Coordinates of C-alpha atoms and ligand atoms in Angstrom, one line a residue:
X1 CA 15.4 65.6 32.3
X2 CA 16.0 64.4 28.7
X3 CA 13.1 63.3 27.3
X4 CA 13.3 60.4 25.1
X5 CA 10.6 58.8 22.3
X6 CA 9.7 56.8 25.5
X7 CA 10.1 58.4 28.1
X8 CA 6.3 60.5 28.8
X9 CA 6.8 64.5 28.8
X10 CA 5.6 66.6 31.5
X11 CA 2.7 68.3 29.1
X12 CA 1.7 64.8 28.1
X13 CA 1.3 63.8 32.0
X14 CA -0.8 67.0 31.8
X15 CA -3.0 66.2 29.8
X16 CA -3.8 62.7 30.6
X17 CA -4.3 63.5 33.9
X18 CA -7.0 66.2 32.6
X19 CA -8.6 63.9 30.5
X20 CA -8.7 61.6 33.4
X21 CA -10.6 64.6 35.2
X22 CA -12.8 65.5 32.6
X23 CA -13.8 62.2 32.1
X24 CA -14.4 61.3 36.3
X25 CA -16.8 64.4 36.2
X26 CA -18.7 63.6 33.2
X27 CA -19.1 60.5 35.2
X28 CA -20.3 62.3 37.9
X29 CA -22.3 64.4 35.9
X30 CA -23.7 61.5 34.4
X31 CA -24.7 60.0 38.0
X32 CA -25.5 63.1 39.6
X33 CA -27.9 65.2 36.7
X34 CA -28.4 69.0 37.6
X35 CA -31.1 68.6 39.7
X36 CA -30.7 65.5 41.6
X37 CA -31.3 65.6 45.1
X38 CA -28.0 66.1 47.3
X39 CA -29.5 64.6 50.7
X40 CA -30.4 61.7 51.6
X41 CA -34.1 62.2 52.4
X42 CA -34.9 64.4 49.7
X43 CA -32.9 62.0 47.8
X44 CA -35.5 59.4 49.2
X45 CA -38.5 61.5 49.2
X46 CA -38.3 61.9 45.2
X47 CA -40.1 58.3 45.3
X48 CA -42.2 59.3 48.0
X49 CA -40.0 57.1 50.6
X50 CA -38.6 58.5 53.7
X51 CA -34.6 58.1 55.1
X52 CA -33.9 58.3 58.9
X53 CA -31.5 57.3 61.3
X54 CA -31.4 56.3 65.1
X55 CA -30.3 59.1 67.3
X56 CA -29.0 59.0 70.8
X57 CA -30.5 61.9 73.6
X58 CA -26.8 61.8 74.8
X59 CA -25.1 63.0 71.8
X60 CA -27.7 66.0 70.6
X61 CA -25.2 68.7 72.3
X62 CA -22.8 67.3 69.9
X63 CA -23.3 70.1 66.8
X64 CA -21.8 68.1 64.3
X65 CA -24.3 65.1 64.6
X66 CA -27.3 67.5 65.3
X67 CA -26.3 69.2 62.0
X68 CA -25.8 66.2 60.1
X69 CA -29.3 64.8 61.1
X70 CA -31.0 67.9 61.0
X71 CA -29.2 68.5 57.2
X72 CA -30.0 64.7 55.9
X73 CA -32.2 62.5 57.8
X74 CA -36.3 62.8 57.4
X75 CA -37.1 60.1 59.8
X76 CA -35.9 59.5 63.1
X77 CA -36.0 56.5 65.9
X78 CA -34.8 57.1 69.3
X79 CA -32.1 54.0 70.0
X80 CA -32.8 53.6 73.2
X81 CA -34.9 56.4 75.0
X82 CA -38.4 54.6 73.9
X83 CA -37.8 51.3 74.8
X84 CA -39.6 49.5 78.1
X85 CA -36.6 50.4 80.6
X86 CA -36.6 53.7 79.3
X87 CA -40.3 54.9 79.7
X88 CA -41.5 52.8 82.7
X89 CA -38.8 52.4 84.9
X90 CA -41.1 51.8 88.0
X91 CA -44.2 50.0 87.3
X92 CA -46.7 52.3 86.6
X93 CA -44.3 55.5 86.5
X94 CA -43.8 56.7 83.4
X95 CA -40.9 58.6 82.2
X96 CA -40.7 60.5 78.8
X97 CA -37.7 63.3 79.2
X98 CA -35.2 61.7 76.8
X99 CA -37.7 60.3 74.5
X100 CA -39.2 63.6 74.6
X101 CA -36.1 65.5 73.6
X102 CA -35.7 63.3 70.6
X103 CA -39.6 63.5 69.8
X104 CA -39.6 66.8 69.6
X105 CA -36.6 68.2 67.8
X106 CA -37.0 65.5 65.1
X107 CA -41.1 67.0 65.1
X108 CA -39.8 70.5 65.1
X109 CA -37.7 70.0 62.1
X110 CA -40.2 68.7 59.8
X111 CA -39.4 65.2 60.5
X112 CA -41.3 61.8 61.6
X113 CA -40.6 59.4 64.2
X114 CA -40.2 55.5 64.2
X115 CA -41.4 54.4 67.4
X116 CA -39.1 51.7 68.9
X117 CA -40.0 49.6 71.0
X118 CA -43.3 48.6 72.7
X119 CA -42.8 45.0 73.5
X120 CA -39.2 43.5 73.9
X121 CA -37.6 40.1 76.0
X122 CA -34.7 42.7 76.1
X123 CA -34.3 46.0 78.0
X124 CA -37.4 44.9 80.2
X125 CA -37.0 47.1 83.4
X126 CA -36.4 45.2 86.1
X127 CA -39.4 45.1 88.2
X128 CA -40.6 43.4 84.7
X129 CA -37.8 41.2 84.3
X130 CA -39.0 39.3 87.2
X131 CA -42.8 39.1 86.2
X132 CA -44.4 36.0 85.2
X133 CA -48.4 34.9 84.1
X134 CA -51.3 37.0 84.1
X135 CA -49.8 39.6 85.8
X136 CA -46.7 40.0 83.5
X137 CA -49.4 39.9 80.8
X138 CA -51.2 43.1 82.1
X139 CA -48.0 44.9 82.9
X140 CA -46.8 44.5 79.2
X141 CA -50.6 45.5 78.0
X142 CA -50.7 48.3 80.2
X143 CA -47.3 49.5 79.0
X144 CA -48.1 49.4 75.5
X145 CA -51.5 51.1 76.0
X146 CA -49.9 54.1 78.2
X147 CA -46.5 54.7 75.9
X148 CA -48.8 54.6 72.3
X149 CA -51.5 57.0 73.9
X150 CA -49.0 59.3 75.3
X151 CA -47.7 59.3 71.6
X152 CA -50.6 58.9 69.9
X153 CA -50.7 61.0 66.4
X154 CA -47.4 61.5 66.5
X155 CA -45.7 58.5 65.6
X156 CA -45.3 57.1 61.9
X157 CA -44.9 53.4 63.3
X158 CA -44.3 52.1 66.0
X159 CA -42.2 48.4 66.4
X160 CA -45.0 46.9 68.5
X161 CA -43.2 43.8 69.0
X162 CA -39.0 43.8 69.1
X163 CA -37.5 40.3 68.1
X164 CA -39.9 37.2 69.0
X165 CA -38.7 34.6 67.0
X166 CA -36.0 32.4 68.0
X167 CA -32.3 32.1 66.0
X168 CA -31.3 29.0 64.3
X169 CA -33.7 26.4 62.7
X170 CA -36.3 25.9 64.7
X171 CA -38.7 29.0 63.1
X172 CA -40.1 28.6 66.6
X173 CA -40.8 31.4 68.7
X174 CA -38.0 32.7 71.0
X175 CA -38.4 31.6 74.4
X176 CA -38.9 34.4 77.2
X177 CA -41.0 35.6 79.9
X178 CA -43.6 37.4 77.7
X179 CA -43.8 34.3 75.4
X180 CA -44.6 32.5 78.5
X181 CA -47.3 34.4 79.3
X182 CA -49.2 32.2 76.0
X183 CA -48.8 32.4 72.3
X184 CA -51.3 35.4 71.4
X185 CA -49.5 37.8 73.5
X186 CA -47.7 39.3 70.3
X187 CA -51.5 40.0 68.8
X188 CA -52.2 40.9 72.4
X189 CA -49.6 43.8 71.9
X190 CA -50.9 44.6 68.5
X191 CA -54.7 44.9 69.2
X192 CA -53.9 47.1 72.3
X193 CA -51.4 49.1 70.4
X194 CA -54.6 49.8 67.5
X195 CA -56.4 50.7 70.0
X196 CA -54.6 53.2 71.4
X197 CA -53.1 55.1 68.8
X198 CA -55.4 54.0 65.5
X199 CA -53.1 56.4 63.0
X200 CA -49.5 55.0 63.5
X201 CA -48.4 51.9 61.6
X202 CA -47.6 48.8 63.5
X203 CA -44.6 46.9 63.0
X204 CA -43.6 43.6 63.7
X205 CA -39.3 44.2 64.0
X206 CA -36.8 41.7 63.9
X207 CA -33.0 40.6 62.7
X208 CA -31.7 37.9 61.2
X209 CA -34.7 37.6 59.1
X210 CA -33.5 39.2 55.5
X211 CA -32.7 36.2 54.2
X212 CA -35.4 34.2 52.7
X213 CA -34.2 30.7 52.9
X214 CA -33.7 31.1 57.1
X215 CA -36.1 29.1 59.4
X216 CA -36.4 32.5 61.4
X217 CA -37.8 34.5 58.2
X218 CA -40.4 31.3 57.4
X219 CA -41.4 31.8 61.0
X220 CA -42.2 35.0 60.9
X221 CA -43.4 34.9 57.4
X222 CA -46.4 32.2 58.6
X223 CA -47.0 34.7 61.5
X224 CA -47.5 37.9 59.5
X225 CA -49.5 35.6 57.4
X226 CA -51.8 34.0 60.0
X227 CA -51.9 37.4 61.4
X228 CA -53.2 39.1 57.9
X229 CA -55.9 36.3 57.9
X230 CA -57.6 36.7 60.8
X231 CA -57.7 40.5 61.0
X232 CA -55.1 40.9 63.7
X233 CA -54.3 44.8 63.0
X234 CA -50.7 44.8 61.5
X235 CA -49.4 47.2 58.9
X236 CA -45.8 46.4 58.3
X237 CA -42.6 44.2 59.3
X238 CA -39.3 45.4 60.4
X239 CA -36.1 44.1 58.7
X240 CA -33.4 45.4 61.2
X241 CA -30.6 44.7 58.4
X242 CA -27.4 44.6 60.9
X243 CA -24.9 42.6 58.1
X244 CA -21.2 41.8 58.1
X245 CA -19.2 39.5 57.2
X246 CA -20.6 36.4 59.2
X247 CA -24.0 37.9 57.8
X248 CA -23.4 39.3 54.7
X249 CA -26.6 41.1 52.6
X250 CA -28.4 38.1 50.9
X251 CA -28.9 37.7 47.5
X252 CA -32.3 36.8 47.9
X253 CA -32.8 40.2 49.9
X254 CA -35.4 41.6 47.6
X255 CA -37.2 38.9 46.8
X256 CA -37.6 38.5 51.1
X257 CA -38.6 41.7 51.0
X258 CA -41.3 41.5 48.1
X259 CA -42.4 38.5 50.0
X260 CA -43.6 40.0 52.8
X261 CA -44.9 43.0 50.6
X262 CA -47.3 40.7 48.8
X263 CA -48.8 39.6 52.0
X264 CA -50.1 42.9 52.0
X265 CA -47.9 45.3 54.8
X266 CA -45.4 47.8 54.1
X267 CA -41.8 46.7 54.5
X268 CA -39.3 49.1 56.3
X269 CA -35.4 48.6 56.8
X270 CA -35.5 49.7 60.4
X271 CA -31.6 49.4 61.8
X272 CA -29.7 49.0 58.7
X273 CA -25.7 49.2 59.2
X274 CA -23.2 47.2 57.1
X275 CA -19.6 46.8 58.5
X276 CA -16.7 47.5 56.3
X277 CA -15.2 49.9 53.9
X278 CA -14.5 51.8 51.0
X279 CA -15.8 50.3 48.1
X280 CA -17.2 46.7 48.9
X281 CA -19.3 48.6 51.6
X282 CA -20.2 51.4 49.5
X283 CA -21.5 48.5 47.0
X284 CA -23.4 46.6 49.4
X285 CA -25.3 49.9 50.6
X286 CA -26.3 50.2 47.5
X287 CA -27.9 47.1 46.8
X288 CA -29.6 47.3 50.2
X289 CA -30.9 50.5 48.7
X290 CA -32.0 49.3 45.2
X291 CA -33.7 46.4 46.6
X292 CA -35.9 48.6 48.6
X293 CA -36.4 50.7 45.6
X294 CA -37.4 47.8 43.5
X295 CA -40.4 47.2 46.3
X296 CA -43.1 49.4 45.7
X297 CA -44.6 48.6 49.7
X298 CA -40.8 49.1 50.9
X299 CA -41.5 52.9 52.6
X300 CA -38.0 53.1 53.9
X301 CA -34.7 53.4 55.3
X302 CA -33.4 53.7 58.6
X303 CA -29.5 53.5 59.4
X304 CA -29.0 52.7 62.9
X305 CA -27.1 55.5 63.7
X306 CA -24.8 58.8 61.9
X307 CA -21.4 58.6 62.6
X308 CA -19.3 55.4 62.3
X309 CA -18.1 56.3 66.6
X310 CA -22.1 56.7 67.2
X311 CA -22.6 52.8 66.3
X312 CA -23.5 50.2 68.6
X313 CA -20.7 48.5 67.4
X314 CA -18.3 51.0 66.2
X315 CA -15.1 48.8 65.6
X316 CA -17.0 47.8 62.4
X317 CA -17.4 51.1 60.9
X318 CA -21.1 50.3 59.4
X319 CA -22.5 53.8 59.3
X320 CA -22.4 56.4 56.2
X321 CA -20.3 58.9 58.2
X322 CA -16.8 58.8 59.3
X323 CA -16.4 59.9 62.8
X324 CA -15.4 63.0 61.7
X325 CA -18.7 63.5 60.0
X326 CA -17.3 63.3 56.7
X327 CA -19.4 61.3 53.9
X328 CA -17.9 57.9 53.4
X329 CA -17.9 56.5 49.9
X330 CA -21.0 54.4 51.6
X331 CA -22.8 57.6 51.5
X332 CA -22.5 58.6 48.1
X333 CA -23.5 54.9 46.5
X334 CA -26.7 55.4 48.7
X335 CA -27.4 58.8 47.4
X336 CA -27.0 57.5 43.7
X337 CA -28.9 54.5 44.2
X338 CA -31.6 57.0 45.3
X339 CA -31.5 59.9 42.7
X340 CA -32.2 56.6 40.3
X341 CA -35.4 55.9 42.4
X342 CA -38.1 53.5 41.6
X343 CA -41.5 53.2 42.1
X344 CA -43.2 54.2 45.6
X345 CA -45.2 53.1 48.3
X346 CA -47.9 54.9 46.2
X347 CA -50.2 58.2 47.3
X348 CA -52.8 58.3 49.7
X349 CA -55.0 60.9 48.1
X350 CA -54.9 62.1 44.5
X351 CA -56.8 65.1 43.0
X352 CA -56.9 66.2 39.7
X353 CA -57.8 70.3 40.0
X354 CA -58.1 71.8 36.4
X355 CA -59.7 70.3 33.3
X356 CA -57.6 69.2 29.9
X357 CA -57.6 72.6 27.7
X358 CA -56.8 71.4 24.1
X359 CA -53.1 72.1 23.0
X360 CA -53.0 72.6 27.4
X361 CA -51.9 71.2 29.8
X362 CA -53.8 69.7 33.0
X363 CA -51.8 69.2 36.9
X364 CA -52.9 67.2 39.9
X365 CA -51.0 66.1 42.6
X366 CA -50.6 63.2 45.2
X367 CA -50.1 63.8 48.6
X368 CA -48.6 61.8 51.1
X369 CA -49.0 63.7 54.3
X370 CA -48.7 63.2 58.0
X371 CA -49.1 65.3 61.5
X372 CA -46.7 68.3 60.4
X373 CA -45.4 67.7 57.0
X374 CA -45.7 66.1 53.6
X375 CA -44.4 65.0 50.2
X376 CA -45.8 66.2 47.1
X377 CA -45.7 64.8 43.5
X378 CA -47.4 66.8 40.8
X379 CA -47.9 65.1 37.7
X380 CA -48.0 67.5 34.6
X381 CA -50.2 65.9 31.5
X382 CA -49.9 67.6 27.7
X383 CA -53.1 67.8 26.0
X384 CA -53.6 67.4 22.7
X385 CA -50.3 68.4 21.4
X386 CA -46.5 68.4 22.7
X387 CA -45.4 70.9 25.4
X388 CA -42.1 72.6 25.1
X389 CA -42.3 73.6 28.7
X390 CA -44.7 74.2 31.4
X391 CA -45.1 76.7 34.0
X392 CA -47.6 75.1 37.2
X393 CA -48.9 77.1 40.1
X394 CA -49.6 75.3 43.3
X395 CA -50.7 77.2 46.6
X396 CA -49.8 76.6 50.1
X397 CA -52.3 77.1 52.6
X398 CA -49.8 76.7 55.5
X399 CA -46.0 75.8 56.5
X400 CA -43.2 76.2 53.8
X401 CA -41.4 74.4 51.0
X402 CA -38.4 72.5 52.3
X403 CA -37.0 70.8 49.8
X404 CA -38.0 69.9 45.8
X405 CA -36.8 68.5 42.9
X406 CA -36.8 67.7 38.9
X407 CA -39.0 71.7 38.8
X408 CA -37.4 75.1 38.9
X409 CA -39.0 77.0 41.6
X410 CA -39.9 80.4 43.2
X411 CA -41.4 81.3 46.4
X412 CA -41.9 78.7 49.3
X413 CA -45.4 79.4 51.1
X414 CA -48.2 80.8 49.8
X415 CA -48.3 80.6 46.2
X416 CA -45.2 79.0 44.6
X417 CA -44.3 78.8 41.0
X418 CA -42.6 76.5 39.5
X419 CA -40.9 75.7 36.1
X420 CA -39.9 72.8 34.0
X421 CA -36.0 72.2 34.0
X422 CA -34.0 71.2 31.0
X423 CA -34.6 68.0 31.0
X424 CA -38.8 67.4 31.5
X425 CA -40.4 70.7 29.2
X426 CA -40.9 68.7 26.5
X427 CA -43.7 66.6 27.1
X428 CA -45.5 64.4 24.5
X429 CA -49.0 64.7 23.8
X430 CA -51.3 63.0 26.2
X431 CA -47.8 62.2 27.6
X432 CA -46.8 62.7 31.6
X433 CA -43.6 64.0 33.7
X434 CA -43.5 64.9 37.4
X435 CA -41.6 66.9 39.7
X436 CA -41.7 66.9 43.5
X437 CA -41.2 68.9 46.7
X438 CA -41.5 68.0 50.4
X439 CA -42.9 71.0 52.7
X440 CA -44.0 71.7 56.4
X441 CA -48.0 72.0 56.9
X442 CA -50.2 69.7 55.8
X443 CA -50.2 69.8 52.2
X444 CA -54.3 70.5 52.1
X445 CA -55.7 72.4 48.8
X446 CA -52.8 72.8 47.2
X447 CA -54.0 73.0 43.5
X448 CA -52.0 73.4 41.3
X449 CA -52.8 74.8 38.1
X450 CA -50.7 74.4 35.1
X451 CA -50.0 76.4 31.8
X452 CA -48.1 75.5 28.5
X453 CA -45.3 77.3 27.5
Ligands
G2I1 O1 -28.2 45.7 69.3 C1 -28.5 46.5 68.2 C2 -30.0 46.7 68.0 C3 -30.7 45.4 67.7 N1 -32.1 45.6 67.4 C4 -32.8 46.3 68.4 C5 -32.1 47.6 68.8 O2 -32.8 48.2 69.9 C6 -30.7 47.3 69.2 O3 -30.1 48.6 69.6 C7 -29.1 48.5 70.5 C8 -28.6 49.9 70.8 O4 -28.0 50.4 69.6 C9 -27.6 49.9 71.9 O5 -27.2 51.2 72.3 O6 -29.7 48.0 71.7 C10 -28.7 47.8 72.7 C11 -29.3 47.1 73.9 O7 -29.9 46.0 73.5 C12 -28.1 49.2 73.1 O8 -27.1 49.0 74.1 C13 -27.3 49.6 75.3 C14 -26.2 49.0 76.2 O9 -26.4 47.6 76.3 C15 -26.4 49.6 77.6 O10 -25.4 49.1 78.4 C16 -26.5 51.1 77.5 O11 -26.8 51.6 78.8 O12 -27.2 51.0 75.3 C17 -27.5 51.5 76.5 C18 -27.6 53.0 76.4 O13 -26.4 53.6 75.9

């Protein structure tokens, strides 16, 4: 080819297109620093938050979706194995095997459990479905009490009530056979579900209520409210998040959920997909994520299933997986969104374990722990002058190190060490950084010492 003063030579093709490369993965670089989390519950954890997903009992065989849960999911619900069909399908005849399986393999991986649902118009069995009055009344009471004691202590919240509140603008409650049985049944559920499992969260759960301006939200808004004021025992409220393009994410979505927040109950994205794909998904995952980063009482996210073929409704490709398994650009916007993090649904014990040493440095760490596994932030404080780095000792008295970030580390049970990385040795005087980890075990007496370096 002759090459003319305007034609582009081969070595100047080259080198543009290198330039173009160096410059994507200083991007990346930029988005992704050295030790950023690369899951998405680690990812999560970092601001003390969980990240789950709904899993199906039919598909654990499947290796593919077992890995990708097992590799980066921290929470899991059961899609359908723990609703009313599923665990009472006779009256009074209990039946756990599926739920079980799901139970257990998310417990035996370090995980927690969503529990989903107690109460429900929908996927009533049918010896319910044909209930009516007082009797209807006990049957759901008597479910709610038998599921949450069989599960008692080993569910991080349970969706007491599934989907109450009627569509459109009436902010009314939906019309069904439980509602029937008189206006209180929904505290009814909620008192019996305290009752019988004290330690698990209770959720009110619904959909078509992330938009603040909707009837429905106001409805449920005055309930949660009402609720709050008279000391009927609820702990958080369920914003299933299905959108597409008929219901797109609303741009009032953080302010709904900061809302409900300051009526004093965690919020939780519960069933989040969002069909579409490529980049205007990938966008609007991530300002589902950031809005529930920006909420200090939002504790999580769950995507209502893995794989875009694992979807209720698959033909809209909502999930963060291809069906191949393969991470979708979806998946990385959510990941970014939550290596940036944001404040947390804050600590429920903190310890401080060493004294201030002039020129030192002091350590103490806040837990947030539950049956088999917890989330550790250790904040490390300068004394009275700057660190260059830090070295902090913490000890496990049981279970293993998992996962942790923003600290070199060595060892995972027993006594672990750990390290500043590049980016958080220097520390001013009287100034602060953290680092995390999440581990198996409960957390207890973990002291952790620290020494300047
Ligand atoms: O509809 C999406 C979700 C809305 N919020 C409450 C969730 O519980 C609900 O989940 C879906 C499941 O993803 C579906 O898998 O609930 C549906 C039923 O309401 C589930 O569909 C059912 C089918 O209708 C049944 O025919 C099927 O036997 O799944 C069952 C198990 O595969």
């Amino acid at each position: 080819m002759k090459l003319t003063s305007r034609s582009v030579s081969p070595v100047a093709i080259v080198s543009t297109v290198a330039a173009a490369a160096l410059g994507a993965s200083l991007m990346l670089a930029a988005n992704t620093p050295a030790n950023a989390a690369t899951t998405l519950g680690a990812a999560a954890a970092q601001s003390g938050r969980y990240f789950g997903t709904a899993i199906a009992a039919g598909r654990m065989n499947d290796s593919t979706y077992i890995g990708i849960l097992n590799r980066e999911f921290d929470m899991v619900t059961a899609e359908n194995e723990m609703k009313m069909d599923a665990t009472e399908p006779q009256q009074g005849r209990f039946s756990y095997g599926n739920a079980d399986r799901i139970l257990n393999h998310a417990r035996n991986q370090g995980k927690r459990v969503r529990g989903h649902a107690l109460a429900w118009h929908s996927q009533q069995p049918g010896w319910m479905q044909s209930m009516s009055g007082s009797s209807l009344r006990n049957a759901m009471l008597n479910h709610v009490t038998q599921v949450a004691t069989y599960y008692r202590g080993k569910i991080y919240a349970w969706d007491v009530v599934n989907e109450a509140f009627a569509d459109g603008s009436s902010g009314a409650r939906r019309d069904s056979n439980l509602q029937r049985t008189g206006n209180d049944w929904i505290e009814a559920a909620f008192r019996a579900a305290r009752a019988a499992d004290p330690g698990a969260k209770l959720c009110y759960n619904d959909y078509n209520t992330d938009d603040w301006s909707h009837a429905k939200t106001q409805g449920v808004y005055r309930m949660v409210q009402d609720f709050k004021a008279r000391g009927v025992p609820i702990d958080c409220v369920g914003f299933q998040s299905h959108f597409n393009a008929q219901s797109p994410v609303p741009s009032n979505y953080q302010t709904n959920l900061q809302n409900f927040a300051n009526l004093g109950v965690d919020v939780q994205i519960t069933e989040l997909d969002i069909e579409g794909s490529g980049s205007s998904q990938a966008s609007n995952y991530d300002r589902v994520t950031r809005a529930c980063l920006a909420v200090t009482r939002c504790a999580g996210i769950t995507v209502w299933g893995i794989r875009d073929t694992d979807s209720w409704r698959a033909y809209g490709t909502p999930l963060l997986f291809d069906g191949s398994g393969n991470k979708k650009a979806a998946y990385n916007s959510v990941l970014n969104a939550l290596n940036a993090g944001g404040p947390g649904p804050g600590p429920t014990t903190t310890t401080t374990t060493n004294d201030p040493i002039p020129g030192g440095c002091t350590a103490s760490v806040s837990l947030n722990s539950w049956d088999n596994g917890f989330v550790a932030t250790v904040k490390v404080t300068a004394g009275s002058s700057a660190l260059r780095g830090w070295q902090i000792t913490t000890t496990l008295s049981s279970g293993t190190v998992t996962s942790s970030w923003n600290a070199n580390r060595s060892g995972n049970s027993g006594t672990v060490n750990w390290t500043n990385v590049d980016f958080n040795g220097a520390v001013g005087a009287g100034q602060s950084t953290e680092f995390g980890f999440q581990g198996t075990g409960s957390g207890a007496g973990l002291n952790p010492s620290c020494t300047a370096s």
